[in-house]
XYZ file of N, CA, C and O in Angstrom:
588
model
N 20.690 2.905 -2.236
C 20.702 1.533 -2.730
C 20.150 1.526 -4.156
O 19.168 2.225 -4.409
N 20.611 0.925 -4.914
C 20.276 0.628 -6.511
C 19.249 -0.616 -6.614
O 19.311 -1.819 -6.361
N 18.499 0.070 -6.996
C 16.927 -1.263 -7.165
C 16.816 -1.338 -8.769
O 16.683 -0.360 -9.505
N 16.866 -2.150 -9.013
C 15.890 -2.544 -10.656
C 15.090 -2.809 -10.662
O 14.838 -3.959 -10.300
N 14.359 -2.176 -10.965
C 12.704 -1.930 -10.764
C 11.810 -2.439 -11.919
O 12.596 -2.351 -12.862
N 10.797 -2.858 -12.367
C 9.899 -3.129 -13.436
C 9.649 -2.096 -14.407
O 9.702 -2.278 -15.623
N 9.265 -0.564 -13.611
C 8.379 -0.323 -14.512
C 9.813 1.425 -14.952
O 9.435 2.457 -15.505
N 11.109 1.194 -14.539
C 12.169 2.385 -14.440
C 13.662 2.046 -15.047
O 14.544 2.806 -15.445
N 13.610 0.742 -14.972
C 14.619 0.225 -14.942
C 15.410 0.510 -13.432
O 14.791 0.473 -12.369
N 17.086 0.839 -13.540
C 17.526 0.948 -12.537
C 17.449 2.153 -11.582
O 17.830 3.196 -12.115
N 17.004 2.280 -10.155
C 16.582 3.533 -9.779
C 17.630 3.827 -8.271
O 17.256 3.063 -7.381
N 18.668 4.624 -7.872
C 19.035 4.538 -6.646
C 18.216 4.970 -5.760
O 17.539 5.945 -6.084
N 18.047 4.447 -4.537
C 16.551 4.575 -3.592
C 17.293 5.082 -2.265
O 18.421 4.681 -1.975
N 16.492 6.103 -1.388
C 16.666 6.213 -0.339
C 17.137 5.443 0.815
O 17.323 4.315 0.359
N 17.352 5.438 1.723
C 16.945 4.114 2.831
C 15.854 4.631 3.720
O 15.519 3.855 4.614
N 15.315 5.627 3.666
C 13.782 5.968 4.262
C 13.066 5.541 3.202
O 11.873 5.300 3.390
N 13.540 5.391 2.107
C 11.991 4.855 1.259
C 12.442 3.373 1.003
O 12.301 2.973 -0.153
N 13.012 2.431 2.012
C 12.698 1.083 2.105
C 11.887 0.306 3.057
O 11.906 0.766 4.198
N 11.127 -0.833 2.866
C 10.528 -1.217 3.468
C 10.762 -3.013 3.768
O 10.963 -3.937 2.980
N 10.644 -2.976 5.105
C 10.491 -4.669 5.261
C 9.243 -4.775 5.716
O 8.567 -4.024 6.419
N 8.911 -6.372 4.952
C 7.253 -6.503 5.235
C 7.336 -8.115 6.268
O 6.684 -9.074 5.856
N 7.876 -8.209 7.110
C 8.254 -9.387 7.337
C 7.103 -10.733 7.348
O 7.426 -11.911 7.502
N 6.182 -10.394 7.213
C 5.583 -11.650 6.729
C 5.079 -12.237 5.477
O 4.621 -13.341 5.182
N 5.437 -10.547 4.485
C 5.029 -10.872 3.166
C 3.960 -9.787 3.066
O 3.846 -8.874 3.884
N 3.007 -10.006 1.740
C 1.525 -9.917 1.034
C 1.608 -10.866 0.714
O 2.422 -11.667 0.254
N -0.291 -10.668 1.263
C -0.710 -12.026 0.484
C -0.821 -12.602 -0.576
O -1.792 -12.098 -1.141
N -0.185 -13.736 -1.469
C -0.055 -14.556 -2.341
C 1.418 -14.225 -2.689
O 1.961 -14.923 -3.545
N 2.134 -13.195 -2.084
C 3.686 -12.763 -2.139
C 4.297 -12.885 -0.478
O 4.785 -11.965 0.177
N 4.098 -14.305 -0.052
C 4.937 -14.087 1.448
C 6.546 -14.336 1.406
O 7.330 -13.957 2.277
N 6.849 -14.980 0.335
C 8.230 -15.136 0.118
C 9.089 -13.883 -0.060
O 10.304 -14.007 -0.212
N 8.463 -12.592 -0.047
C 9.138 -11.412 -0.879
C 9.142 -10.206 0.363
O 8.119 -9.594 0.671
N 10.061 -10.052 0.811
C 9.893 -9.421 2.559
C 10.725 -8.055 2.166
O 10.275 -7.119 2.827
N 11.635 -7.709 1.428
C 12.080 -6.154 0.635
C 11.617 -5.854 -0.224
O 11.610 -6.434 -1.310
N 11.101 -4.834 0.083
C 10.511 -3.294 -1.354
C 10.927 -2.086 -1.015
O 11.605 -1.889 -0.006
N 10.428 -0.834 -2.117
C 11.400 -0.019 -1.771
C 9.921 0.931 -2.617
O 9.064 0.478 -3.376
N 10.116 2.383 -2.084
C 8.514 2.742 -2.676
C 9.503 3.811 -3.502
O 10.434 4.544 -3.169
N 8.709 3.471 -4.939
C 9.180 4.455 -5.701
C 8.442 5.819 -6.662
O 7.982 5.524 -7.765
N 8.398 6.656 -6.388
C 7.644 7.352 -7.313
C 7.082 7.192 -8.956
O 7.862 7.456 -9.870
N 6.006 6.848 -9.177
C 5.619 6.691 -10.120
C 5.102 8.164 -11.168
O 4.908 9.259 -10.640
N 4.990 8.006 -12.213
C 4.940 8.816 -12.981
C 3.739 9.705 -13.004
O 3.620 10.796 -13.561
N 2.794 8.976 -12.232
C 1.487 9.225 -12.331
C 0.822 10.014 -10.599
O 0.222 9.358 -9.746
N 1.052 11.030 -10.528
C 0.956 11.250 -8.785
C -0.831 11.140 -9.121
O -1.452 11.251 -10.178
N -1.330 10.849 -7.562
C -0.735 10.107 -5.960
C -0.043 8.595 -6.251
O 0.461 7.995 -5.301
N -0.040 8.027 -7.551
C 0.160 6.589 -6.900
C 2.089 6.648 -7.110
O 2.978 7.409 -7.494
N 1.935 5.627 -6.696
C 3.794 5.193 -6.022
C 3.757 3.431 -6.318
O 2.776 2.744 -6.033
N 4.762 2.998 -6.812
C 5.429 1.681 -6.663
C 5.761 1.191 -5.693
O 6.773 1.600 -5.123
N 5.135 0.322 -5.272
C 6.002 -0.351 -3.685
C 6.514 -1.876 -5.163
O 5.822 -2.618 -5.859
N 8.160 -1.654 -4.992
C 8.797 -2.690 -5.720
C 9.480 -3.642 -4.936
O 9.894 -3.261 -3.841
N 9.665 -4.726 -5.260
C 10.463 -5.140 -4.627
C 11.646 -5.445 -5.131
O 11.855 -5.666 -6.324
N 12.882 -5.481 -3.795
C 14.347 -5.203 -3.844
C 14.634 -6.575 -4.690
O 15.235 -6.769 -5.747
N 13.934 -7.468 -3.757
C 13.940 -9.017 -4.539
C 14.182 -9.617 -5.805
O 15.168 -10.239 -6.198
N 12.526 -9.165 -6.698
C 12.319 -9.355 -7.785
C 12.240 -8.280 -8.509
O 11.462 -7.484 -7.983
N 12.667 -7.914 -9.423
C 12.366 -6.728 -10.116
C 11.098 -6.745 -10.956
O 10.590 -5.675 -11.292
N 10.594 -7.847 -11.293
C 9.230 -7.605 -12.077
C 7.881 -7.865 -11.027
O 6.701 -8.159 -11.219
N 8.743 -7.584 -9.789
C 7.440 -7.918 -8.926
C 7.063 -6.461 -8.417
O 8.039 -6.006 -7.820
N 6.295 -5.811 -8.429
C 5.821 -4.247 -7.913
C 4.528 -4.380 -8.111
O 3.922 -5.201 -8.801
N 3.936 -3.030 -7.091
C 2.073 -3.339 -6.863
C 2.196 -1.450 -7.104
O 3.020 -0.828 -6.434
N 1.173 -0.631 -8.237
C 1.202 0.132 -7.318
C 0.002 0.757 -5.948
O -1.217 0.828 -6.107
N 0.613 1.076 -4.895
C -0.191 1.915 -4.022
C -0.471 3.346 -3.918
O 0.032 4.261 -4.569
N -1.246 3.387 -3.107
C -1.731 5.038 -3.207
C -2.748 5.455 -1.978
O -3.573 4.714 -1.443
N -2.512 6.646 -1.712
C -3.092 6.896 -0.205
C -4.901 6.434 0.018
O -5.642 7.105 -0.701
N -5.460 5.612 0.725
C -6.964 5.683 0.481
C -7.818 6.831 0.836
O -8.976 6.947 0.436
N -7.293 7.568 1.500
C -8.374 8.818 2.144
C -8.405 9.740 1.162
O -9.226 10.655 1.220
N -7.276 9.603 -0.161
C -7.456 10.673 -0.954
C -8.103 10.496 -1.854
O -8.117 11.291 -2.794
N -8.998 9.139 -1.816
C -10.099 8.372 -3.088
C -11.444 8.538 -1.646
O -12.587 8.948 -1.849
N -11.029 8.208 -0.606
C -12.676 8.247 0.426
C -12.565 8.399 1.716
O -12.302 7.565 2.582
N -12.907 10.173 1.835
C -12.413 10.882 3.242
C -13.361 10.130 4.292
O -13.353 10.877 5.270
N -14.051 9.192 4.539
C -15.019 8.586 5.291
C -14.129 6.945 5.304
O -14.712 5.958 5.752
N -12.845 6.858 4.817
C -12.405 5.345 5.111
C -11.917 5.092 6.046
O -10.978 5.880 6.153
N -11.955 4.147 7.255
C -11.726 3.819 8.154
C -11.064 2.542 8.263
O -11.365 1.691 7.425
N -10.004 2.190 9.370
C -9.179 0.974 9.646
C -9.116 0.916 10.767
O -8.709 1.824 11.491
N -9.568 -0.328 11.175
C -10.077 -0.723 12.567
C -9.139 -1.762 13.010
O -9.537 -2.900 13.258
N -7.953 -1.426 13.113
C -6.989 -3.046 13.320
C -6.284 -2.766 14.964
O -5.662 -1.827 15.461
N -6.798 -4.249 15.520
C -5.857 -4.494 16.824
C -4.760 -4.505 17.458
O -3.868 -5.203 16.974
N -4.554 -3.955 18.377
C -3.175 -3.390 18.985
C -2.234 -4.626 18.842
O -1.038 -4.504 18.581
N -2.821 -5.753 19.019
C -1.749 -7.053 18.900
C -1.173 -7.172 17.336
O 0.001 -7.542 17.323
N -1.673 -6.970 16.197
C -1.058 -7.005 15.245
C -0.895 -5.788 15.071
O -0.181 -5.768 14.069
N -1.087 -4.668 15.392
C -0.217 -3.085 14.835
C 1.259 -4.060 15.532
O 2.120 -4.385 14.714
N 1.483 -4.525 17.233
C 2.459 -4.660 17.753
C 3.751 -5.255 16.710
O 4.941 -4.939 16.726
N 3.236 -5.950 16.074
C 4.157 -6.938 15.186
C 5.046 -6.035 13.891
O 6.050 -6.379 13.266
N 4.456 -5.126 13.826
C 5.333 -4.152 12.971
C 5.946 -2.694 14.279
O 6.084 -1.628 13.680
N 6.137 -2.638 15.171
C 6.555 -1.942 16.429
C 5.189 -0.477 16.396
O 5.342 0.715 16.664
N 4.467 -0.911 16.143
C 3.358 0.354 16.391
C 2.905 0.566 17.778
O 2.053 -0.070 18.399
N 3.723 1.716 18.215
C 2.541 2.174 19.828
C 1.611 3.078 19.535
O 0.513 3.126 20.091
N 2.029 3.903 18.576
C 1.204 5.440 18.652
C 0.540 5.085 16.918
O 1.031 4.586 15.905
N -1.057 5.757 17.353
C -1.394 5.497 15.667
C -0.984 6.871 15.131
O -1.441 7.109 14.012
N -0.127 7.952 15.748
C 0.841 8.704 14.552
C 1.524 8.325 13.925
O 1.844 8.933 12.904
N 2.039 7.169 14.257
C 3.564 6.393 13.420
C 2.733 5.822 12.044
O 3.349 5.497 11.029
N 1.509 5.758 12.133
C 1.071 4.923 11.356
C 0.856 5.368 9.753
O 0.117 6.351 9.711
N 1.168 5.049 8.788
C 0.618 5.418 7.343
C -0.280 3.979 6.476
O -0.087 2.768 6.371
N -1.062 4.731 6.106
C -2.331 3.591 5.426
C -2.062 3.793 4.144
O -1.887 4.952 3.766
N -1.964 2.563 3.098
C -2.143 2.720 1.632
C -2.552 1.364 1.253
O -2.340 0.353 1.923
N -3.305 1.438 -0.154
C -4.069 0.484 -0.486
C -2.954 -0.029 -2.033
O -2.181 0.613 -2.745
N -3.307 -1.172 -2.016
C -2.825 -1.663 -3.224
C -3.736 -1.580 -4.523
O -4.886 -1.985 -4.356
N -3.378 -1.083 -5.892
C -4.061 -0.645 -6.948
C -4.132 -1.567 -7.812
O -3.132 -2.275 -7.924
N -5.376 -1.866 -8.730
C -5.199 -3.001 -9.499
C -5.960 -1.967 -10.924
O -7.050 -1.422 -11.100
N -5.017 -2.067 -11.509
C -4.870 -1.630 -13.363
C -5.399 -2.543 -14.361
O -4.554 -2.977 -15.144
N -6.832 -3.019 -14.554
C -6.844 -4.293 -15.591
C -6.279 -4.210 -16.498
O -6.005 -3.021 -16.660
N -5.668 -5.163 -17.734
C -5.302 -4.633 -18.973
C -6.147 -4.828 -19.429
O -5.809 -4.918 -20.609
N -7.802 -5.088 -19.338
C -8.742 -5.571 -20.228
C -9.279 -3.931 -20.748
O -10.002 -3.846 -21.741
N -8.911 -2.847 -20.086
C -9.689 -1.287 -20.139
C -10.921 -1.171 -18.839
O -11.641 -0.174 -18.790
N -11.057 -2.297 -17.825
C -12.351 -2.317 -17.023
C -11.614 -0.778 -15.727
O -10.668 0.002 -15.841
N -12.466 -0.954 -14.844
C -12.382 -0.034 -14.167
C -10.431 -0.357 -12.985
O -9.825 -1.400 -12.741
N -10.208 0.730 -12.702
C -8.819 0.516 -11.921
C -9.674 0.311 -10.377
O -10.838 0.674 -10.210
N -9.167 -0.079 -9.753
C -9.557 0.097 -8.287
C -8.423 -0.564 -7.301
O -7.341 -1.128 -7.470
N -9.370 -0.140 -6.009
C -8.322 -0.113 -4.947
C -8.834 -0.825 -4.121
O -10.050 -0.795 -3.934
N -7.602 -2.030 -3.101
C -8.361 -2.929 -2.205
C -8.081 -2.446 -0.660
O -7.124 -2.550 0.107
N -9.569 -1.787 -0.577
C -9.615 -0.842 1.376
C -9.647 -2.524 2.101
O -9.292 -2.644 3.274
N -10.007 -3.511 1.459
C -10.443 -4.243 2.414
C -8.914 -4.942 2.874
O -8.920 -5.659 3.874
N -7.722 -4.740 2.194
C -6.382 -5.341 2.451
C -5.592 -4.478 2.575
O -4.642 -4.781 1.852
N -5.367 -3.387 3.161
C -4.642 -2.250 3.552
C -3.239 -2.887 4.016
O -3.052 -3.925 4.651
N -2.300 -1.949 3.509
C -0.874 -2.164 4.046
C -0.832 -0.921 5.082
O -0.903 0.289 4.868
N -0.739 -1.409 5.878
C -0.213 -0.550 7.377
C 1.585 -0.400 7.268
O 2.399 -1.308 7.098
N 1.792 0.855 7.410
C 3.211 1.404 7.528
C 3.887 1.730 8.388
O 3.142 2.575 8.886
N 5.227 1.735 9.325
C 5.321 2.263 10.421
C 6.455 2.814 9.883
O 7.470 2.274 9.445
N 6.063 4.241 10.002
C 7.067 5.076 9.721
C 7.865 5.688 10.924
O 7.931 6.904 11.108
N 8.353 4.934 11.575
C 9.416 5.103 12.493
C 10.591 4.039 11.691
O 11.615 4.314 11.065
N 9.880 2.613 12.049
C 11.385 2.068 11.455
C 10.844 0.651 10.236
O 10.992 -0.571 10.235
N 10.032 1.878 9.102
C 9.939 1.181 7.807
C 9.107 -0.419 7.943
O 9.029 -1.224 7.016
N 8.754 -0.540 8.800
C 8.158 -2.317 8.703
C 6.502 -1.948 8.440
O 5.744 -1.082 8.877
N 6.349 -3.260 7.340
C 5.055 -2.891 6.715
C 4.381 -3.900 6.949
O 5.051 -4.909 7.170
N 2.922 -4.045 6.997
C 1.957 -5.484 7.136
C 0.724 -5.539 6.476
O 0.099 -4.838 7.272
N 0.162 -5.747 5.892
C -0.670 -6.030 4.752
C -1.882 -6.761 6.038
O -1.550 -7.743 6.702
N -3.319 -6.055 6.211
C -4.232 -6.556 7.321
C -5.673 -6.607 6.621
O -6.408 -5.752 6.127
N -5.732 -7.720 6.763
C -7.828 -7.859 6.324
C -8.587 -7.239 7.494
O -8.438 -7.433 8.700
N -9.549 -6.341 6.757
C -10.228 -5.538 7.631
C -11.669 -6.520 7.568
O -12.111 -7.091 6.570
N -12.357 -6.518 9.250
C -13.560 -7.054 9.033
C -14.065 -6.119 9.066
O -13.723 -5.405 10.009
N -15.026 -5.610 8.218
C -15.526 -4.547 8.069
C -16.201 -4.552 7.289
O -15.735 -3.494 6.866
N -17.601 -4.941 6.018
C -18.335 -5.172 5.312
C -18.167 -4.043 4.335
O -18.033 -4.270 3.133
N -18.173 -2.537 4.958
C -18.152 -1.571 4.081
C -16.964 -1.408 2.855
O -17.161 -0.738 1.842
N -15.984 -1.979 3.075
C -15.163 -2.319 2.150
C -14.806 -3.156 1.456
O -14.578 -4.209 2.052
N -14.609 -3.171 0.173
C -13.964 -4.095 -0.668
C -12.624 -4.172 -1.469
O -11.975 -3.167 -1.761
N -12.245 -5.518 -1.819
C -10.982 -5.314 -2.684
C -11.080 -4.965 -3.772
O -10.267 -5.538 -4.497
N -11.993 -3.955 -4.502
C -12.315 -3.313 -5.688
C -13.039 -2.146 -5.395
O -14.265 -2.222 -5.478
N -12.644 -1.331 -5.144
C -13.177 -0.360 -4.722
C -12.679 0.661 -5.950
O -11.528 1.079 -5.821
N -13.382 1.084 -7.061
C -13.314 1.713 -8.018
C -12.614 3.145 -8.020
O -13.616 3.712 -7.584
N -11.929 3.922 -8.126
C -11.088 4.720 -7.835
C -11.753 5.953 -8.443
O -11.801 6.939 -7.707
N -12.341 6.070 -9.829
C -13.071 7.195 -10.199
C -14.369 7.114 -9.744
O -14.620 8.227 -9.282
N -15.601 6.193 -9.592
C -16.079 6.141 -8.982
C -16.483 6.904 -7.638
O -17.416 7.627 -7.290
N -15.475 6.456 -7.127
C -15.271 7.029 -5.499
C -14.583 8.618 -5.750
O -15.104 9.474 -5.036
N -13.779 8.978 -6.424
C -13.453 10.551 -6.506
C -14.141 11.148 -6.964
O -14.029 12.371 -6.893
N -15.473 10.375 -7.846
C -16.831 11.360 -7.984
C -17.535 11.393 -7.097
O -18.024 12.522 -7.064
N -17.894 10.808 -6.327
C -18.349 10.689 -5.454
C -18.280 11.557 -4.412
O -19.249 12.119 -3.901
N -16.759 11.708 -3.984
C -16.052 12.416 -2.651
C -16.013 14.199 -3.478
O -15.705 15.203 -2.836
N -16.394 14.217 -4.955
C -16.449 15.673 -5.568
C -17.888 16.609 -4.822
O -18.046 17.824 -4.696
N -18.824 15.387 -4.408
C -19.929 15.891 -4.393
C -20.276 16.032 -3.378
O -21.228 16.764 -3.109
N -19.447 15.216 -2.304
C -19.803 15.648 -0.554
C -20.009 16.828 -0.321
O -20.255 17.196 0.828
């Protein structure tokens, strides 16, 4: 499939690397296709959407910023994206880039849950205190240097 993407222009995409989010992200529930695209910069990746082309977040795995992160979410909402087994499952956090030069970080506390059986994604608030939606990205990989 041919996506026009924000940050590539036009990119043809897999159909394993599409995703439906059927209820949205939050402050984006209207926008239910994206498509994850490799970004220039590894680990992180574009989740774009098919939708809008200037709409994309990028994500990136959290355990590879903090081997101690944990997601504690209930079998009734894994259900809603078809999750039985937490093998099916893939975790990634959404990345926020200021343009001011401040720090980049990552929000553990709003994790997108993945089901990589059949692509449906859900965006879940963790109650969990230890996390936040800024969770500093170098910070934390100095950090995880020194464990």
């Amino acid at each position: 499939m041919d996506v026009m993407t924000k940050a590539k222009g036009l990119v043809d995409v897999s159909q394993e690397r599409l995703l439906t989010i059927p209820e949205g992200l939050f402050g984006f529930e209207d926008y239910k296709n994206f498509a994850l695209i490799d970004s220039d910069y590894e680990p992180f990746i574009w989740l774009q959407s098919t939708d809008e082309p200037n709409l994309a977040f990028l994500i990136v795995d959290p355990f590879l910023i903090c081997s101690s992160y944990e997601t504690d979410i209930d079998d009734d909402s894994l259900a809603k994206i078809g999750i039985k087994n937490p093998e099916d499952i893939i975790i990634m956090t959404i990345v926020t880039v200021p343009a001011d030069g401040s720090a980049i970080t990552a929000n553990f506390q709003g994790p997108l849950v993945i089901n990589k059986n059949n692509r449906q994604c859900m965006q879940v608030i963790l109650n969990d205190n230890r996390w936040s939606t800024k969770v500093n990205i170098i910070e934390s990989l100095n950090k995880k240097g020194v464990e």
